[in-house]
């Protein structure tokens, strides 16, 4: 991208002010990390959670996921790239777009060849629909993306109590989550005591399986040692969410699990975590 080109516009969900500190949605974080990895100029447009469907429809970017009842799941991120007159509305597709459009930019290849043999099968249906695996492109990464999403989404109830809703739209947003989940009130998401410890232990064990990938090359914090790839950004995005939504003591617990593998990954990705 030339220096006089208009920057990419990146649409993320506005959380509690300051939004730069509290942004925590994992899929927008995947896009942000990829944009920073590629070092392409961009600006962030913050969208209130209740306005996401309207904004996405207004940009004529169709929903890429659906709820179990067949209704569209309107979410972010989206990027608009004036250089190519393109709009892309899925975090994985955004990473693929950036790699194909700006192959040599920034830190280089987001998708080098590697085997990402990690699978996670949830015990029950996940309320938020996951992305489908495309039939072409970087399939190994696409499958990994879906499995990592499933692994963290299964335990996402841990994040509800301290979720940083924007106070201006909190009640509307909570009501929508309640409606989607088919529960009676936001309080039904509360997870305390023994029940919370059980879910937390489930997350610890789940991350133990994922951690094995990071042990293949002990030269650095990434799956490929000292070389970061989109696979690391996928996991790192979920860690950003956990940092923003877990009680601080539990975030420190998570950092200590599995010899600190995920703490090292999180911290190593700080170089790509600037919120612009």
CSV table of C-alpha atoms in Angstrom, one decimal:
chain,number,residue,atom,x,y,z
A,1,UNK,CA,0.0,0.0,0.0
A,2,UNK,CA,1.5,3.4,-1.0
A,3,UNK,CA,2.0,6.0,1.7
A,4,UNK,CA,-0.6,8.3,0.1
A,5,UNK,CA,-3.4,5.6,0.0
A,6,UNK,CA,-6.4,5.9,2.2
A,7,UNK,CA,-6.1,3.6,5.2
A,8,UNK,CA,-8.2,0.5,5.7
A,9,UNK,CA,-11.2,1.0,7.9
A,10,UNK,CA,-11.5,-1.7,10.6
A,11,UNK,CA,-14.9,-2.1,12.3
A,12,UNK,CA,-14.7,-3.4,15.9
A,13,UNK,CA,-17.3,-3.6,18.8
A,14,UNK,CA,-17.3,-0.7,21.2
A,15,UNK,CA,-17.0,-1.9,24.8
A,16,UNK,CA,-16.8,0.2,28.1
A,17,UNK,CA,-14.8,3.4,27.8
A,18,UNK,CA,-11.9,3.6,27.3
A,19,UNK,CA,-12.6,1.3,24.3
A,20,UNK,CA,-8.9,1.0,23.5
A,21,UNK,CA,-8.4,-0.7,26.8
A,22,UNK,CA,-11.6,-2.8,27.0
A,23,UNK,CA,-12.0,-4.1,23.5
A,24,UNK,CA,-12.2,-7.9,23.9
A,25,UNK,CA,-14.2,-9.5,21.1
A,26,UNK,CA,-11.9,-12.4,19.9
A,27,UNK,CA,-12.7,-12.3,16.2
A,28,UNK,CA,-12.0,-8.5,15.9
A,29,UNK,CA,-8.8,-9.2,17.9
A,30,UNK,CA,-7.8,-11.8,15.3
A,31,UNK,CA,-8.2,-9.1,12.6
A,32,UNK,CA,-6.4,-6.4,14.6
A,33,UNK,CA,-3.4,-8.7,15.2
A,34,UNK,CA,-3.3,-9.6,11.5
A,35,UNK,CA,-3.5,-6.0,10.4
A,36,UNK,CA,-0.7,-5.1,12.8
A,37,UNK,CA,1.3,-8.1,11.7
A,38,UNK,CA,1.0,-7.0,8.1
A,39,UNK,CA,1.8,-3.3,9.1
A,40,UNK,CA,-0.9,-1.9,6.8
A,41,UNK,CA,-2.2,1.5,7.6
A,42,UNK,CA,-5.7,1.4,9.1
A,43,UNK,CA,-8.1,3.2,11.4
A,44,UNK,CA,-10.7,1.7,13.8
A,45,UNK,CA,-14.3,2.5,13.7
A,46,UNK,CA,-16.0,1.6,17.0
A,47,UNK,CA,-19.6,0.3,16.6
A,48,UNK,CA,-22.0,0.0,19.6
A,49,UNK,CA,-23.0,-3.6,20.1
A,50,UNK,CA,-26.8,-3.0,19.4
A,51,UNK,CA,-25.8,-1.3,16.1
A,52,UNK,CA,-23.7,-4.1,14.6
A,53,UNK,CA,-26.5,-5.6,12.5
A,54,UNK,CA,-27.5,-2.2,11.1
A,55,UNK,CA,-23.9,-1.2,10.3
A,56,UNK,CA,-23.1,-4.5,8.7
A,57,UNK,CA,-26.2,-4.4,6.6
A,58,UNK,CA,-25.5,-0.7,5.7
A,59,UNK,CA,-22.1,-1.7,4.4
A,60,UNK,CA,-23.7,-4.5,2.3
A,61,UNK,CA,-21.6,-7.2,3.9
A,62,UNK,CA,-23.7,-10.3,4.3
A,63,UNK,CA,-23.6,-12.3,7.5
A,64,UNK,CA,-21.3,-15.3,7.2
A,65,UNK,CA,-22.7,-17.3,10.1
A,66,UNK,CA,-26.2,-18.4,11.1
A,67,UNK,CA,-27.9,-19.4,14.3
A,68,UNK,CA,-29.3,-22.9,14.7
A,69,UNK,CA,-32.8,-21.6,13.7
A,70,UNK,CA,-31.4,-20.3,10.3
A,71,UNK,CA,-31.4,-16.6,11.2
A,72,UNK,CA,-28.4,-14.5,10.3
A,73,UNK,CA,-25.7,-13.8,12.9
A,74,UNK,CA,-24.5,-10.3,12.3
A,75,UNK,CA,-21.2,-9.6,13.9
A,76,UNK,CA,-17.8,-8.0,13.4
A,77,UNK,CA,-15.1,-7.5,12.3
A,78,UNK,CA,-15.3,-6.0,8.9
A,79,UNK,CA,-12.6,-4.2,7.0
A,80,UNK,CA,-13.0,-1.8,4.1
A,81,UNK,CA,-10.0,-1.4,1.9
A,82,UNK,CA,-10.2,1.7,-0.4
A,83,UNK,CA,-7.1,0.6,-2.3
A,84,UNK,CA,-9.1,-2.3,-3.8
A,85,UNK,CA,-12.6,-1.2,-3.1
A,86,UNK,CA,-13.1,-4.4,-1.0
A,87,UNK,CA,-15.2,-5.1,2.1
A,88,UNK,CA,-14.4,-8.3,4.0
A,89,UNK,CA,-16.5,-9.5,6.9
A,90,UNK,CA,-15.0,-12.5,8.6
A,91,UNK,CA,-11.8,-12.6,10.7
A,92,UNK,CA,-10.3,-15.6,8.8
A,93,UNK,CA,-11.3,-14.1,5.4
A,94,UNK,CA,-9.7,-10.8,6.5
A,95,UNK,CA,-6.4,-12.6,7.2
A,96,UNK,CA,-6.5,-14.4,3.9
A,97,UNK,CA,-7.3,-11.1,2.1
A,98,UNK,CA,-4.4,-9.3,3.8
A,99,UNK,CA,-2.0,-12.1,2.9
A,100,UNK,CA,-3.1,-12.3,-0.8
A,101,UNK,CA,-3.3,-8.5,-1.2
A,102,UNK,CA,-0.2,-7.5,0.7
A,103,UNK,CA,1.9,-10.7,0.6
A,104,UNK,CA,5.2,-9.1,1.5
A,105,UNK,CA,4.1,-6.5,3.9
A,106,UNK,CA,5.0,-6.3,7.6
A,107,UNK,CA,6.2,-9.5,9.2
A,108,UNK,CA,5.6,-11.5,6.0
A,109,UNK,CA,3.6,-14.7,5.5
A,110,UNK,CA,0.6,-15.2,7.8
A,111,UNK,CA,0.1,-18.7,6.5
A,112,UNK,CA,3.4,-20.7,6.2
A,113,UNK,CA,3.0,-24.4,5.7
A,114,UNK,CA,2.6,-26.2,9.0
A,115,UNK,CA,0.6,-29.1,10.5
A,116,UNK,CA,-1.9,-27.9,13.0
A,117,UNK,CA,-3.2,-31.1,14.4
A,118,UNK,CA,-5.5,-29.9,17.1
A,119,UNK,CA,-9.1,-30.8,17.4
A,120,UNK,CA,-11.8,-30.0,20.0
A,121,UNK,CA,-15.2,-31.6,20.1
A,122,UNK,CA,-17.6,-29.8,22.5
A,123,UNK,CA,-19.9,-31.9,24.7
A,124,UNK,CA,-22.9,-29.8,23.9
A,125,UNK,CA,-24.1,-27.3,21.3
A,126,UNK,CA,-22.4,-23.9,21.4
A,127,UNK,CA,-24.8,-21.0,21.5
A,128,UNK,CA,-22.8,-18.7,19.2
A,129,UNK,CA,-22.4,-20.2,15.7
A,130,UNK,CA,-18.9,-20.9,14.6
A,131,UNK,CA,-17.3,-20.3,11.2
A,132,UNK,CA,-17.5,-23.0,8.6
A,133,UNK,CA,-14.3,-24.5,7.2
A,134,UNK,CA,-13.9,-23.3,3.6
A,135,UNK,CA,-13.1,-25.8,0.8
A,136,UNK,CA,-10.1,-23.9,-0.5
A,137,UNK,CA,-7.3,-21.6,0.7
A,138,UNK,CA,-5.3,-22.3,3.9
A,139,UNK,CA,-7.4,-25.3,5.1
A,140,UNK,CA,-5.1,-26.3,7.9
A,141,UNK,CA,-5.4,-22.8,9.4
A,142,UNK,CA,-9.2,-22.7,8.8
A,143,UNK,CA,-9.7,-26.0,10.6
A,144,UNK,CA,-7.5,-24.8,13.5
A,145,UNK,CA,-9.5,-21.6,13.7
A,146,UNK,CA,-12.8,-23.5,14.1
A,147,UNK,CA,-11.4,-25.9,16.7
A,148,UNK,CA,-9.8,-23.1,18.8
A,149,UNK,CA,-13.0,-21.2,18.6
A,150,UNK,CA,-14.9,-24.2,19.9
A,151,UNK,CA,-12.5,-24.8,22.7
A,152,UNK,CA,-12.7,-21.3,24.1
A,153,UNK,CA,-16.4,-20.8,23.3
A,154,UNK,CA,-17.3,-23.9,25.4
A,155,UNK,CA,-15.8,-22.2,28.4
A,156,UNK,CA,-16.9,-18.6,27.6
A,157,UNK,CA,-19.4,-18.5,30.5
A,158,UNK,CA,-16.3,-17.7,32.7
A,159,UNK,CA,-16.2,-14.3,31.0
A,160,UNK,CA,-19.7,-13.1,31.5
A,161,UNK,CA,-19.6,-11.7,35.0
A,162,UNK,CA,-17.0,-9.1,34.3
A,163,UNK,CA,-17.7,-8.6,30.6
A,164,UNK,CA,-17.0,-4.9,29.9
A,165,UNK,CA,-20.3,-3.8,28.4
A,166,UNK,CA,-20.6,-0.1,27.4
A,167,UNK,CA,-22.9,1.3,30.1
A,168,UNK,CA,-24.7,3.3,27.4
A,169,UNK,CA,-26.0,0.1,25.7
A,170,UNK,CA,-25.5,-2.5,28.4
A,171,UNK,CA,-29.1,-3.3,29.1
A,172,UNK,CA,-30.0,-3.7,25.4
A,173,UNK,CA,-26.9,-5.8,24.8
A,174,UNK,CA,-27.6,-8.1,27.8
A,175,UNK,CA,-31.2,-8.5,26.7
A,176,UNK,CA,-30.1,-9.7,23.3
A,177,UNK,CA,-27.7,-12.2,24.8
A,178,UNK,CA,-30.5,-13.5,27.0
A,179,UNK,CA,-32.8,-13.8,24.0
A,180,UNK,CA,-30.2,-15.7,22.0
A,181,UNK,CA,-29.4,-18.1,24.8
A,182,UNK,CA,-33.1,-18.8,25.7
A,183,UNK,CA,-32.6,-18.0,29.4
A,184,UNK,CA,-34.8,-15.8,31.6
A,185,UNK,CA,-32.3,-13.2,32.7
A,186,UNK,CA,-28.6,-12.1,32.6
A,187,UNK,CA,-28.2,-13.5,36.1
A,188,UNK,CA,-28.7,-17.0,34.7
A,189,UNK,CA,-25.2,-16.8,33.2
A,190,UNK,CA,-23.7,-16.4,36.7
A,191,UNK,CA,-21.0,-19.0,37.4
A,192,UNK,CA,-19.8,-19.2,41.0
A,193,UNK,CA,-18.4,-21.6,43.5
A,194,UNK,CA,-18.0,-25.2,42.6
A,195,UNK,CA,-19.6,-24.8,39.2
A,196,UNK,CA,-17.1,-22.2,38.3
A,197,UNK,CA,-14.2,-24.2,39.4
A,198,UNK,CA,-15.4,-27.1,37.3
A,199,UNK,CA,-15.6,-25.0,34.2
A,200,UNK,CA,-12.2,-23.4,34.9
A,201,UNK,CA,-10.7,-26.9,35.3
A,202,UNK,CA,-12.3,-27.8,32.0
A,203,UNK,CA,-10.6,-24.9,30.3
A,204,UNK,CA,-7.3,-25.8,31.9
A,205,UNK,CA,-7.4,-29.3,30.6
A,206,UNK,CA,-8.6,-28.1,27.2
A,207,UNK,CA,-5.6,-25.7,27.0
A,208,UNK,CA,-3.3,-28.5,28.0
A,209,UNK,CA,-4.1,-30.3,24.8
A,210,UNK,CA,-3.6,-27.1,22.8
A,211,UNK,CA,-0.3,-26.4,24.6
A,212,UNK,CA,1.2,-29.5,23.1
A,213,UNK,CA,1.4,-27.7,19.7
A,214,UNK,CA,3.6,-25.1,21.3
A,215,UNK,CA,6.0,-27.7,22.6
A,216,UNK,CA,7.0,-28.9,19.1
A,217,UNK,CA,9.6,-26.1,18.7
A,218,UNK,CA,11.0,-24.9,22.0
A,219,UNK,CA,13.1,-22.1,20.4
A,220,UNK,CA,10.4,-19.5,21.0
A,221,UNK,CA,6.8,-18.7,22.2
A,222,UNK,CA,5.1,-19.5,18.9
A,223,UNK,CA,4.1,-22.8,17.4
A,224,UNK,CA,6.9,-22.4,14.8
A,225,UNK,CA,9.3,-21.3,17.5
A,226,UNK,CA,10.4,-17.7,16.9
A,227,UNK,CA,8.1,-17.2,13.9
A,228,UNK,CA,4.6,-16.0,14.5
A,229,UNK,CA,1.8,-17.1,12.2
A,230,UNK,CA,-1.9,-16.7,11.9
A,231,UNK,CA,-2.3,-19.8,14.1
A,232,UNK,CA,-0.6,-17.9,17.0
A,233,UNK,CA,-2.8,-14.9,16.4
A,234,UNK,CA,-6.0,-17.0,16.6
A,235,UNK,CA,-5.0,-18.3,20.1
A,236,UNK,CA,-3.7,-14.9,21.1
A,237,UNK,CA,-7.0,-13.2,20.2
A,238,UNK,CA,-8.8,-15.5,22.6
A,239,UNK,CA,-6.2,-14.8,25.3
A,240,UNK,CA,-6.9,-11.0,24.8
A,241,UNK,CA,-10.5,-11.7,25.5
A,242,UNK,CA,-9.8,-13.7,28.6
A,243,UNK,CA,-7.4,-11.0,29.9
A,244,UNK,CA,-10.2,-8.4,29.6
A,245,UNK,CA,-13.1,-10.5,31.0
A,246,UNK,CA,-11.7,-12.8,33.7
A,247,UNK,CA,-11.2,-11.6,37.3
A,248,UNK,CA,-7.6,-10.6,37.5
A,249,UNK,CA,-6.8,-13.4,39.9
A,250,UNK,CA,-8.1,-16.0,37.4
A,251,UNK,CA,-6.2,-14.4,34.5
A,252,UNK,CA,-3.1,-14.8,36.5
A,253,UNK,CA,-4.0,-18.5,37.2
A,254,UNK,CA,-4.5,-19.0,33.4
A,255,UNK,CA,-1.1,-17.4,32.8
A,256,UNK,CA,0.5,-20.0,35.2
A,257,UNK,CA,-1.0,-23.0,33.5
A,258,UNK,CA,1.1,-25.4,31.5
A,259,UNK,CA,4.4,-23.9,32.4
A,260,UNK,CA,3.3,-20.4,31.3
A,261,UNK,CA,3.0,-21.3,27.6
A,262,UNK,CA,0.0,-19.1,27.1
A,263,UNK,CA,1.4,-16.2,29.1
A,264,UNK,CA,4.5,-16.3,26.9
A,265,UNK,CA,2.4,-16.3,23.8
A,266,UNK,CA,0.2,-13.5,25.0
A,267,UNK,CA,3.1,-11.3,25.9
A,268,UNK,CA,5.1,-12.1,22.7
A,269,UNK,CA,2.1,-10.9,20.7
A,270,UNK,CA,2.1,-7.5,22.4
A,271,UNK,CA,4.2,-6.3,19.4
A,272,UNK,CA,1.1,-6.8,17.2
A,273,UNK,CA,-1.5,-5.7,19.8
A,274,UNK,CA,-1.6,-1.9,19.3
A,275,UNK,CA,-5.1,-0.6,19.3
A,276,UNK,CA,-5.3,2.2,16.7
